[in-house]
XYZ file of C-alpha atoms in Angstrom:
94
model
C -20.888 47.164 -21.220
C -19.842 46.787 -17.558
C -20.463 43.433 -15.924
C -19.353 41.883 -12.658
C -16.564 43.098 -10.408
C -14.094 40.393 -9.423
C -12.272 40.853 -6.116
C -8.632 39.846 -5.772
C -7.582 38.873 -2.283
C -5.139 41.407 -0.819
C -1.535 40.530 -1.602
C 1.836 41.814 -0.435
C 4.335 43.129 -2.971
C 7.954 43.827 -2.069
C 8.977 47.412 -2.715
C 12.459 48.945 -2.594
C 14.406 49.359 0.668
C 12.714 46.468 2.466
C 9.256 48.061 2.286
C 6.098 46.400 1.051
C 2.684 47.255 -0.318
C -0.433 45.353 0.675
C -2.749 45.702 -2.296
C -6.299 44.483 -2.883
C -8.092 45.016 -6.167
C -11.534 44.891 -7.685
C -11.561 44.345 -11.442
C -14.489 45.740 -13.417
C -15.202 43.184 -16.120
C -17.274 43.423 -19.256
C -20.587 41.605 -19.268
C -19.080 39.240 -21.854
C -16.233 38.129 -19.572
C -16.397 34.467 -18.683
C -18.017 33.316 -15.461
C -14.803 31.498 -14.515
C -12.488 34.518 -14.601
C -8.889 33.481 -13.777
C -7.059 36.154 -11.757
C -3.582 34.614 -12.223
C -2.543 37.070 -14.956
C -3.815 39.992 -12.867
C -1.701 38.946 -9.882
C 1.341 38.530 -12.132
C 0.798 42.007 -13.597
C 0.635 43.540 -10.102
C 3.866 41.864 -9.036
C 5.675 42.729 -12.265
C 4.550 46.346 -12.216
C 5.175 47.127 -8.547
C 8.059 44.969 -7.335
C 11.073 47.067 -6.451
C 9.357 50.453 -6.750
C 10.061 53.119 -4.156
C 7.383 53.746 -1.537
C 7.261 57.419 -2.528
C 6.423 56.397 -6.103
C 3.193 54.666 -5.067
C 1.881 56.496 -1.993
C 1.144 59.926 -3.429
C -2.259 60.475 -5.061
C -0.497 60.886 -8.399
C 1.499 57.704 -7.849
C -1.619 55.672 -7.021
C -3.370 56.967 -10.139
C -0.307 56.122 -12.250
C -0.371 52.581 -10.815
C -4.107 52.312 -11.561
C -3.657 53.533 -15.143
C -0.748 51.158 -15.785
C -2.688 48.210 -14.350
C -5.791 49.044 -16.383
C -3.697 49.151 -19.555
C -1.829 45.910 -18.804
C -4.951 44.027 -17.749
C -6.998 45.201 -20.716
C -4.277 43.738 -22.943
C -3.772 40.563 -20.885
C -7.486 39.769 -20.820
C -8.366 40.819 -24.370
C -10.396 43.857 -23.319
C -12.464 42.028 -20.668
C -11.127 44.272 -17.856
C -12.615 47.776 -18.012
C -11.315 49.234 -14.757
C -9.335 48.709 -11.568
C -10.495 49.655 -8.070
C -8.230 49.628 -5.025
C -9.808 47.816 -2.077
C -6.612 47.755 0.028
C -3.565 49.988 -0.358
C -1.223 49.950 2.643
C 2.539 50.443 2.688
C 4.982 49.619 5.414
């Protein structure tokens, strides 16, 4: 059952060729997720997944959806099923 959405502050991730991605996320939690939800593992998953990727791999609609799907899978595992979905609140490359 869906519960609260936890916002992660936008963060910059280094991409390939000196580019970067500014990414903000909202995590849809289950109603059973703890009130003191620690976002440290979520930030680590973002950095691990996206660091060094090419800009073209993340800026297309298909690329963004692939990033979302990969994050949802990783975070569901990392948080024992307490993360149901990922929403992008910021997604800017430069």
